[in-house]
């Protein structure tokens, strides 16, 4: 079995589109996403999932120098930010892509699939 | 190179896909499989000229390579026992048969043509692992530096390993879509060879032969899929006309080709495949293109062509795969049925102003309508829009023959 990150990245345009949704439309997205989570748990592939606050709430800590530097905001300006994610444990990429397709439909966004590095000796 | 060594290399090349596919299943690792296959070749080159070619050379090479692979894994003491065991599992994915032929080469084709790989990497991986072409040969065929092609292949292999792209035939639910990606790769290889400019490109001609070989392999592995049969038929019927397609450095259009020079054996095989696939009544893109080619190769002379049938087939194709290029080809048939004026009206509606065939078709229709100066401008635009020297030579001749 291999673990994959299914990352939901948001561009400013995605955020604007989500903000424009009515409460009912927003609830439908939440419900669909919740159903995917339920199915992942029922099939035993779910490791963890979560939605993140926007990058306005981000703080960067850099302790690579003499002392920790704490700054407001993300490290680098980027065109897109991680908005939410799943971590799943499945046999291979085809299984991960199938879950990503379900997740993408449910949360109405693109989903990026990245394999985790293998743990040594795993 | 001695004749004996050439014979060994020819057999090796023929058997390469089967050997590597079997080793990938065995070791679950493409690099280990390729190295083991290369070592088996060295042993064969040394022994066969002296001992004679074994009765089942492919089996011999596979067994020899598998033993070399196992030796190598055992020698590498830095690998821990668990890792070694993982490399030698008989069937790493524990896949349940899905009802179609479980052939290692079929699994490997689906791995090489996986949608998670870049399209140009799919082509390169397929030619390398199933076709047994060297990286240098693939680079030369696609006119890119060898280092570029080597990086492309290395990157694809790393992604297969790191992202755990599986080595198996997709489930029934995904099969149609995934198979169409495989067929697209094979057809791209074919066209890359077929559409290449004439003359000094022997390796590119090899590409058409390689694509047909892959098409035959897919046909043998998936005998019930009509699009697989359709693609093979399309390639055979196109290939049957190859030697008559260029004369004296100039492209010869279908209606001017010497039909006596067409390969009747390929045509007979292609026609049989078209009939068989259409009888399944699941028409698709490749079957319909093959059927158009069957109509053309059925006509003893250009004027015997059943244009009604050609127009109908392009209409069906447009329903399956609507594209302006299909509409353009349909308009060419319409010109024969309803006249150049009707066809020109259809052609002028199409958004294809950067496509040389659109300009060339317009030029021919305008010529037939006696609009020489408009035709001349259209030929100029067509010549401008193509890099193919044989095609330019043909278009220049047509332009030169216009009435003043």
Coordinates of C-alpha atoms in Angstrom, one line a residue:
Chain A
X1 CA 0.0 0.0 0.0
X2 CA 1.2 3.5 -0.7
X3 CA 0.2 6.9 0.7
X4 CA -0.8 9.8 -1.5
X5 CA -1.6 13.4 -0.8
X6 CA -4.7 14.6 -2.7
X7 CA -4.2 18.3 -2.5
X8 CA -6.9 20.9 -3.4
X9 CA -5.1 24.1 -4.4
X10 CA -6.9 27.4 -4.6
X11 CA -6.1 30.3 -6.8
X12 CA -7.5 33.8 -6.0
X13 CA -10.1 33.1 -8.8
X14 CA -11.2 29.9 -7.1
X15 CA -11.6 31.7 -3.7
X16 CA -13.6 34.4 -5.4
X17 CA -15.8 31.7 -7.1
X18 CA -16.4 30.0 -3.8
X19 CA -17.2 33.3 -2.0
X20 CA -19.9 33.9 -4.7
X21 CA -21.7 30.6 -3.9
X22 CA -25.0 30.8 -2.1
X23 CA -25.2 29.2 1.3
X24 CA -27.2 26.3 -0.2
X25 CA -24.6 25.8 -3.0
X26 CA -21.8 25.9 -0.4
X27 CA -23.6 23.4 1.7
X28 CA -24.0 21.0 -1.3
X29 CA -20.2 21.1 -1.8
X30 CA -19.6 20.4 1.9
X31 CA -22.1 17.5 1.8
X32 CA -20.6 15.9 -1.3
X33 CA -17.1 16.2 0.2
X34 CA -18.3 14.7 3.4
X35 CA -19.8 11.8 1.5
X36 CA -16.4 11.1 -0.1
X37 CA -14.8 11.2 3.3
X38 CA -17.3 8.7 4.6
X39 CA -16.7 6.3 1.6
X40 CA -12.9 6.6 2.1
X41 CA -13.3 5.6 5.7
X42 CA -15.7 2.8 4.9
X43 CA -13.3 1.4 2.4
X44 CA -10.3 1.7 4.7
X45 CA -8.2 4.1 2.6
X46 CA -8.7 7.3 4.7
X47 CA -5.7 8.4 6.7
X48 CA -6.5 12.1 7.3
X49 CA -8.3 15.0 5.6
X50 CA -8.8 18.7 6.3
X51 CA -9.6 22.1 5.0
X52 CA -7.3 25.0 5.6
X53 CA -7.9 28.6 6.5
X54 CA -6.9 31.1 3.7
X55 CA -3.3 32.3 3.5
X56 CA -4.2 35.5 5.4
X57 CA -4.0 33.3 8.5
X58 CA -0.6 31.9 7.6
X59 CA 2.5 32.5 9.7
X60 CA 6.0 31.4 8.6
X61 CA 8.7 30.3 11.0
X62 CA 12.3 30.1 9.8
X63 CA 14.7 28.5 12.2
X64 CA 17.4 27.7 9.7
X65 CA 19.5 30.6 10.9
X66 CA 20.8 31.7 14.3
X67 CA 17.4 32.2 15.9
X68 CA 13.8 31.6 14.8
X69 CA 12.3 34.3 12.5
X70 CA 8.6 34.7 12.6
X71 CA 6.9 36.5 9.8
X72 CA 3.3 37.1 8.8
X73 CA 2.0 35.3 5.7
X74 CA 3.3 32.5 3.5
X75 CA 7.0 32.1 2.7
X76 CA 6.7 32.9 -1.0
X77 CA 4.1 34.7 -3.1
X78 CA 2.4 32.0 -5.1
X79 CA -0.4 31.8 -7.7
X80 CA -2.1 29.1 -5.6
X81 CA -2.3 28.0 -2.1
X82 CA -3.2 24.7 -0.5
X83 CA -6.8 24.9 0.5
X84 CA -7.5 21.4 1.7
X85 CA -6.3 17.9 1.3
X86 CA -6.8 14.2 1.8
X87 CA -4.2 11.6 2.7
X88 CA -5.1 8.2 1.5
X89 CA -3.5 4.7 1.6
X90 CA -4.2 2.7 -1.5
X91 CA -2.5 0.0 -3.6
X92 CA -1.3 2.2 -6.5
X93 CA -1.6 5.4 -8.5
X94 CA -4.7 4.2 -10.4
X95 CA -6.6 3.8 -7.1
X96 CA -5.3 7.2 -6.0
X97 CA -6.5 8.8 -9.3
X98 CA -9.9 7.2 -9.0
X99 CA -10.3 8.8 -5.5
X100 CA -9.0 12.1 -6.8
X101 CA -11.6 12.1 -9.5
X102 CA -14.4 11.6 -6.9
X103 CA -12.8 14.2 -4.6
X104 CA -12.5 16.7 -7.5
X105 CA -16.2 16.3 -8.4
X106 CA -17.3 16.6 -4.8
X107 CA -15.3 19.7 -3.8
X108 CA -15.7 21.3 -7.3
X109 CA -12.0 21.9 -7.7
X110 CA -8.8 20.4 -9.3
X111 CA -7.0 17.8 -7.2
X112 CA -3.3 17.3 -7.3
X113 CA -2.1 13.8 -6.5
X114 CA 1.4 13.4 -4.9
X115 CA 2.9 10.2 -3.6
X116 CA 4.5 10.3 -0.2
X117 CA 8.2 9.3 0.1
X118 CA 8.5 5.7 1.2
X119 CA 9.5 5.3 4.8
X120 CA 12.9 3.6 4.9
X121 CA 12.4 -0.1 5.5
X122 CA 8.7 0.2 5.0
Chain B
X1 CA 29.2 -7.0 -37.3
X2 CA 29.2 -10.7 -38.2
X3 CA 26.1 -12.3 -39.7
X4 CA 25.7 -14.4 -36.6
X5 CA 25.7 -11.4 -34.4
X6 CA 23.2 -9.6 -36.6
X7 CA 20.9 -12.7 -36.3
X8 CA 21.2 -12.6 -32.5
X9 CA 20.4 -8.9 -32.4
X10 CA 17.5 -9.3 -34.7
X11 CA 16.0 -12.1 -32.5
X12 CA 16.7 -10.0 -29.4
X13 CA 14.9 -7.0 -30.9
X14 CA 11.9 -9.2 -31.9
X15 CA 11.7 -10.7 -28.5
X16 CA 12.7 -7.6 -26.4
X17 CA 9.1 -6.5 -25.5
X18 CA 8.2 -10.0 -24.3
X19 CA 11.4 -10.4 -22.3
X20 CA 11.3 -7.1 -20.6
X21 CA 7.6 -7.3 -19.9
X22 CA 8.1 -10.7 -18.2
X23 CA 11.0 -9.4 -16.2
X24 CA 9.1 -6.2 -15.1
X25 CA 6.4 -8.5 -13.7
X26 CA 9.0 -10.7 -12.1
X27 CA 11.1 -7.9 -10.5
X28 CA 8.6 -5.1 -10.3
X29 CA 11.3 -2.7 -11.5
X30 CA 11.9 -1.5 -15.1
X31 CA 15.6 -0.7 -14.6
X32 CA 16.4 -4.1 -13.2
X33 CA 14.5 -5.7 -16.1
X34 CA 16.3 -3.7 -18.7
X35 CA 19.7 -4.4 -17.2
X36 CA 19.0 -8.1 -17.0
X37 CA 17.8 -8.2 -20.6
X38 CA 20.9 -6.4 -21.7
X39 CA 23.1 -9.0 -19.9
X40 CA 21.2 -11.8 -21.5
X41 CA 22.0 -10.3 -24.9
X42 CA 25.7 -10.3 -24.1
X43 CA 25.5 -14.0 -23.2
X44 CA 23.6 -14.8 -26.4
X45 CA 26.1 -12.9 -28.6
X46 CA 28.9 -15.0 -27.0
X47 CA 27.2 -18.4 -27.1
X48 CA 24.8 -18.6 -30.0
X49 CA 27.4 -18.2 -32.8
X50 CA 29.3 -21.2 -31.3
X51 CA 26.4 -23.4 -29.8
X52 CA 23.7 -22.5 -32.3
X53 CA 20.5 -20.6 -31.7
X54 CA 18.4 -22.4 -29.1
X55 CA 15.0 -23.8 -30.2
X56 CA 13.0 -21.2 -28.3
X57 CA 15.3 -18.2 -28.3
X58 CA 12.8 -15.9 -26.6
X59 CA 12.3 -18.3 -23.7
X60 CA 16.1 -18.8 -23.5
X61 CA 16.7 -15.1 -23.3
X62 CA 14.0 -14.6 -20.7
X63 CA 15.3 -17.4 -18.5
X64 CA 18.9 -16.2 -18.8
X65 CA 17.9 -12.6 -18.1
X66 CA 15.7 -13.7 -15.1
X67 CA 18.7 -15.6 -13.6
X68 CA 21.0 -12.6 -14.1
X69 CA 18.5 -10.4 -12.5
X70 CA 18.2 -12.6 -9.4
X71 CA 22.0 -12.9 -9.2
X72 CA 22.3 -9.2 -9.3
X73 CA 19.8 -8.6 -6.6
X74 CA 21.5 -11.3 -4.4
X75 CA 24.9 -9.7 -5.0
X76 CA 23.7 -6.3 -3.9
X77 CA 24.3 -6.7 -0.2
X78 CA 23.3 -3.2 0.6
X79 CA 19.7 -4.0 -0.1
X80 CA 18.0 -5.4 3.0
X81 CA 16.3 -8.7 2.9
X82 CA 12.8 -7.2 2.8
X83 CA 13.7 -5.1 -0.2
X84 CA 15.2 -8.1 -2.0
X85 CA 12.0 -10.1 -1.4
X86 CA 9.9 -7.2 -2.7
X87 CA 12.0 -7.2 -5.9
X88 CA 11.4 -10.9 -6.5
X89 CA 7.7 -11.3 -5.9
X90 CA 6.1 -13.4 -8.6
X91 CA 3.1 -11.1 -8.9
X92 CA 3.6 -7.9 -7.0
X93 CA 0.1 -6.4 -7.5
X94 CA -1.9 -9.6 -6.8
X95 CA -4.1 -8.6 -9.6
X96 CA -7.3 -10.5 -10.3
X97 CA -7.9 -11.4 -14.0
X98 CA -10.6 -9.1 -15.5
X99 CA -11.6 -11.5 -18.3
X100 CA -9.2 -10.3 -21.0
X101 CA -5.9 -11.9 -21.9
X102 CA -3.4 -11.3 -19.1
X103 CA -0.2 -10.9 -21.1
X104 CA 2.8 -9.2 -19.6
X105 CA 3.3 -7.1 -22.7
X106 CA -0.3 -5.8 -22.5
X107 CA 0.3 -4.8 -18.9
X108 CA 3.5 -3.1 -19.9
X109 CA 1.8 -1.1 -22.8
X110 CA -0.7 0.2 -20.3
X111 CA 2.1 1.2 -17.9
X112 CA 4.0 3.0 -20.7
X113 CA 0.9 4.8 -22.0
X114 CA -0.4 5.7 -18.6
X115 CA -2.2 9.1 -18.6
X116 CA 0.0 10.2 -15.6
X117 CA 3.0 10.3 -18.0
X118 CA 3.5 13.2 -20.5
X119 CA 2.4 12.2 -24.0
X120 CA 5.9 12.4 -25.5
X121 CA 7.1 10.2 -22.7
X122 CA 4.4 7.6 -23.4
X123 CA 5.6 7.4 -27.0
X124 CA 9.3 7.1 -26.0
X125 CA 8.6 4.5 -23.3
X126 CA 6.5 2.3 -25.6
X127 CA 9.2 2.4 -28.4
X128 CA 11.9 1.7 -25.9
X129 CA 10.4 -1.1 -23.8
X130 CA 8.0 -2.8 -26.2
X131 CA 9.7 -1.9 -29.5
X132 CA 13.2 -2.5 -28.3
X133 CA 14.4 0.6 -30.0
X134 CA 17.5 2.2 -28.5
X135 CA 17.4 5.6 -27.0
X136 CA 19.6 6.9 -29.8
X137 CA 17.2 5.5 -32.4
X138 CA 14.1 7.0 -30.7
X139 CA 15.9 10.4 -30.4
X140 CA 16.8 10.3 -34.1
X141 CA 13.3 9.3 -35.2
X142 CA 11.8 12.2 -33.2
X143 CA 14.5 14.7 -34.2
X144 CA 15.6 15.5 -30.7
X145 CA 19.1 15.3 -29.1
X146 CA 19.8 11.9 -27.5
X147 CA 20.4 13.5 -24.1
X148 CA 16.9 15.0 -24.3
X149 CA 15.3 11.7 -25.1
X150 CA 17.4 9.9 -22.4
X151 CA 16.2 12.4 -19.8
X152 CA 12.6 12.0 -20.9
X153 CA 12.8 8.2 -20.5
X154 CA 14.7 8.4 -17.2
X155 CA 12.1 10.9 -15.8
X156 CA 9.2 8.7 -16.9
X157 CA 10.7 5.6 -15.3
X158 CA 11.3 7.5 -12.1
X159 CA 7.7 8.7 -12.1
X160 CA 6.4 5.1 -12.6
X161 CA 8.5 4.0 -9.6
X162 CA 7.9 7.0 -7.3
X163 CA 4.1 7.5 -8.0
X164 CA 3.5 3.7 -8.1
X165 CA 2.0 3.6 -11.5
X166 CA 0.7 0.0 -11.6
X167 CA 1.9 -2.7 -14.0
X168 CA -1.5 -4.2 -14.9
X169 CA -4.3 -4.1 -17.3
X170 CA -6.8 -1.4 -16.2
X171 CA -10.2 -2.5 -14.7
X172 CA -13.1 -2.9 -17.0
X173 CA -14.4 0.6 -15.9
X174 CA -11.3 2.4 -17.1
X175 CA -10.3 0.1 -20.0
X176 CA -12.0 2.0 -22.9
X177 CA -10.5 5.3 -21.9
X178 CA -7.1 3.9 -21.2
X179 CA -7.0 1.8 -24.3
X180 CA -7.7 4.9 -26.4
X181 CA -4.6 6.5 -24.9
X182 CA -2.6 3.4 -26.0
X183 CA -4.1 3.5 -29.5
X184 CA -3.3 7.2 -29.7
X185 CA 0.4 6.4 -29.0
X186 CA 0.6 3.7 -31.6
X187 CA -1.1 5.9 -34.2
X188 CA 1.2 8.8 -33.4
X189 CA 4.2 6.6 -33.9
X190 CA 2.7 5.5 -37.2
X191 CA 2.1 9.1 -38.4
X192 CA 5.4 10.3 -37.2
X193 CA 6.9 7.8 -39.7
X194 CA 4.4 8.1 -42.4
X195 CA 4.0 11.9 -42.6
X196 CA 7.7 12.5 -42.4
X197 CA 9.1 14.2 -45.5
X198 CA 10.4 11.9 -48.3
X199 CA 13.9 10.6 -48.8
X200 CA 16.7 10.5 -46.2
X201 CA 14.7 9.3 -43.3
X202 CA 15.1 5.5 -43.1
X203 CA 14.6 5.4 -39.3
X204 CA 11.3 7.2 -39.7
X205 CA 10.1 4.5 -42.1
X206 CA 11.0 2.1 -39.3
X207 CA 8.5 3.9 -37.2
X208 CA 5.6 2.9 -39.4
X209 CA 6.8 -0.7 -39.3
X210 CA 7.1 -0.5 -35.6
X211 CA 3.6 1.0 -35.2
X212 CA 2.1 -1.8 -37.3
X213 CA 4.0 -4.4 -35.2
X214 CA 2.5 -2.9 -32.0
X215 CA -0.9 -2.8 -33.7
X216 CA -0.6 -6.5 -34.5
X217 CA 0.4 -7.2 -31.0
X218 CA -2.6 -5.3 -29.6
X219 CA -4.8 -7.1 -32.0
X220 CA -3.5 -10.5 -30.9
X221 CA -4.0 -9.5 -27.2
X222 CA -7.4 -7.8 -27.5
X223 CA -9.0 -9.6 -30.4
X224 CA -12.6 -8.5 -29.5
X225 CA -12.0 -4.8 -29.5
X226 CA -13.2 -3.2 -32.8
X227 CA -11.1 0.0 -32.4
X228 CA -8.0 -2.1 -32.0
X229 CA -8.9 -3.9 -35.3
X230 CA -9.8 -0.5 -36.8
X231 CA -6.5 1.0 -36.0
X232 CA -4.5 -1.9 -37.4
X233 CA -6.7 -1.8 -40.6
X234 CA -6.2 1.9 -40.9
X235 CA -2.4 1.5 -40.6
X236 CA -2.3 -1.4 -43.1
X237 CA -4.4 0.4 -45.7
X238 CA -2.4 3.6 -45.4
X239 CA 0.9 1.6 -45.5
X240 CA -0.3 -0.3 -48.6
X241 CA -0.1 3.0 -50.6
X242 CA 3.2 4.2 -49.2
X243 CA 5.5 3.5 -52.2
X244 CA 3.1 5.3 -54.6
X245 CA 2.7 8.3 -52.4
X246 CA 5.9 10.2 -53.4
X247 CA 7.4 10.2 -56.9
X248 CA 10.5 12.2 -57.9
X249 CA 10.5 14.1 -54.6
X250 CA 6.9 15.2 -55.1
X251 CA 3.8 14.2 -53.2
X252 CA 1.3 12.2 -55.4
X253 CA -2.3 12.7 -54.3
X254 CA -4.6 9.7 -54.0
X255 CA -6.3 10.2 -57.4
X256 CA -3.0 10.4 -59.2
X257 CA -1.4 7.4 -57.5
X258 CA -0.4 4.3 -59.5
X259 CA -2.9 1.9 -58.1
X260 CA -1.0 -1.1 -59.6
X261 CA 1.8 -0.3 -57.1
X262 CA -0.4 -0.6 -54.1
X263 CA 0.3 -3.6 -51.8
X264 CA -2.6 -6.0 -52.5
X265 CA -1.8 -8.3 -49.5
X266 CA -1.9 -5.4 -47.0
X267 CA -5.2 -4.2 -48.7
X268 CA -6.8 -7.6 -48.4
X269 CA -5.8 -7.9 -44.7
X270 CA -7.0 -4.3 -44.0
X271 CA -10.4 -5.0 -45.8
X272 CA -11.0 -8.1 -43.8
X273 CA -10.3 -6.3 -40.5
X274 CA -12.6 -3.4 -41.5
X275 CA -15.5 -5.9 -42.3
X276 CA -14.9 -7.8 -39.1
X277 CA -14.8 -4.7 -36.9
X278 CA -17.8 -3.0 -38.5
X279 CA -19.8 -6.2 -38.1
X280 CA -19.5 -5.7 -34.3
X281 CA -21.6 -2.5 -34.7
X282 CA -19.6 -0.4 -32.2
X283 CA -18.2 2.1 -34.7
X284 CA -15.4 4.3 -33.5
X285 CA -12.8 6.8 -34.8
X286 CA -10.2 4.4 -36.1
X287 CA -12.8 2.0 -37.7
X288 CA -14.4 4.8 -39.6
X289 CA -11.1 6.2 -40.9
X290 CA -10.1 2.6 -41.9
X291 CA -13.4 2.2 -43.6
X292 CA -12.8 5.4 -45.7
X293 CA -9.4 3.9 -46.7
X294 CA -11.1 0.7 -47.5
X295 CA -13.5 2.5 -50.0
X296 CA -10.5 4.2 -51.7
X297 CA -8.4 1.0 -51.9
X298 CA -11.5 -0.9 -53.3
X299 CA -11.7 1.3 -56.4
X300 CA -9.8 0.1 -59.4
X301 CA -9.4 3.7 -60.7
X302 CA -9.9 7.0 -59.0
X303 CA -13.1 7.6 -61.0
X304 CA -14.6 4.4 -59.6
X305 CA -14.5 5.8 -56.0
X306 CA -17.8 5.4 -54.1
X307 CA -17.9 9.0 -53.0
X308 CA -21.4 8.6 -51.5
X309 CA -19.9 6.0 -49.2
X310 CA -16.9 8.2 -48.3
X311 CA -19.2 11.2 -47.5
X312 CA -21.5 8.9 -45.3
X313 CA -18.5 7.6 -43.4
X314 CA -17.1 11.1 -42.7
X315 CA -20.6 12.1 -41.5
X316 CA -20.6 9.2 -39.1
X317 CA -17.0 10.1 -38.1
X318 CA -18.1 13.7 -37.4
X319 CA -20.9 12.4 -35.2
X320 CA -18.3 10.4 -33.1
X321 CA -15.4 12.9 -33.3
X322 CA -16.6 16.3 -34.5
X323 CA -13.6 18.3 -35.8
X324 CA -13.2 20.8 -38.6
X325 CA -10.6 18.5 -40.2
X326 CA -13.2 15.7 -40.5
X327 CA -15.6 18.3 -42.0
X328 CA -12.9 19.3 -44.5
X329 CA -12.4 15.7 -45.6
X330 CA -16.2 15.3 -45.9
X331 CA -16.3 18.4 -48.1
X332 CA -13.8 16.8 -50.5
X333 CA -16.3 14.0 -51.0
X334 CA -19.1 16.5 -51.4
X335 CA -17.2 18.2 -54.2
X336 CA -17.4 14.9 -56.2
X337 CA -21.1 14.4 -55.4
X338 CA -22.6 17.9 -55.5
X339 CA -19.9 20.0 -57.2
X340 CA -17.1 22.3 -56.2
X341 CA -19.4 25.3 -55.5
X342 CA -21.3 23.4 -52.7
X343 CA -18.1 22.0 -51.3
X344 CA -16.3 25.4 -51.3
X345 CA -19.2 26.9 -49.3
X346 CA -18.7 24.2 -46.7
X347 CA -14.9 24.6 -46.7
X348 CA -15.0 28.4 -46.3
X349 CA -17.0 28.0 -43.1
X350 CA -14.2 25.9 -41.4
X351 CA -11.8 27.6 -38.9
X352 CA -8.7 26.1 -40.4
X353 CA -6.8 29.0 -41.8
X354 CA -3.4 27.8 -40.5
X355 CA -3.9 24.3 -41.9
X356 CA -2.1 23.7 -45.2
X357 CA -4.7 21.1 -46.3
X358 CA -7.5 23.6 -45.9
X359 CA -5.7 26.0 -48.3
X360 CA -4.8 23.2 -50.7
X361 CA -8.4 22.0 -50.8
X362 CA -9.7 25.5 -51.4
X363 CA -7.1 26.0 -54.1
X364 CA -8.3 22.9 -55.9
X365 CA -12.0 23.8 -55.6
X366 CA -11.3 27.3 -56.9
X367 CA -9.3 25.9 -59.8
X368 CA -12.2 23.7 -60.7
X369 CA -14.5 26.7 -60.6
X370 CA -12.2 28.5 -63.0
X371 CA -11.3 31.2 -60.4
X372 CA -7.6 31.1 -61.3
X373 CA -6.3 34.1 -59.4
X374 CA -8.1 33.1 -56.2
X375 CA -6.8 29.6 -56.7
X376 CA -3.2 30.9 -57.1
X377 CA -3.5 32.9 -53.8
X378 CA -4.8 29.7 -52.1
X379 CA -1.9 27.6 -53.4
X380 CA 0.5 30.3 -52.2
X381 CA -1.0 30.1 -48.7
X382 CA -0.9 26.3 -48.7
X383 CA 2.8 26.3 -49.7
X384 CA 3.5 28.8 -47.0
X385 CA 1.7 26.6 -44.4
X386 CA 3.6 23.4 -44.9
X387 CA 7.2 22.4 -44.2
X388 CA 7.0 19.1 -46.1
X389 CA 9.2 19.5 -49.2
X390 CA 7.4 16.8 -51.2
X391 CA 4.1 18.5 -50.6
X392 CA 5.4 21.9 -51.5
X393 CA 6.8 20.5 -54.8
X394 CA 3.3 19.1 -55.6
X395 CA 1.6 22.4 -54.8
X396 CA 4.0 24.4 -56.8
X397 CA 3.4 22.2 -59.8
X398 CA -0.4 22.6 -59.4
X399 CA -0.1 26.3 -59.1
X400 CA 2.1 26.4 -62.3
X401 CA -0.6 24.5 -64.2
X402 CA -3.3 27.1 -63.5
X403 CA -4.9 28.8 -66.5
X404 CA -3.7 32.4 -66.7

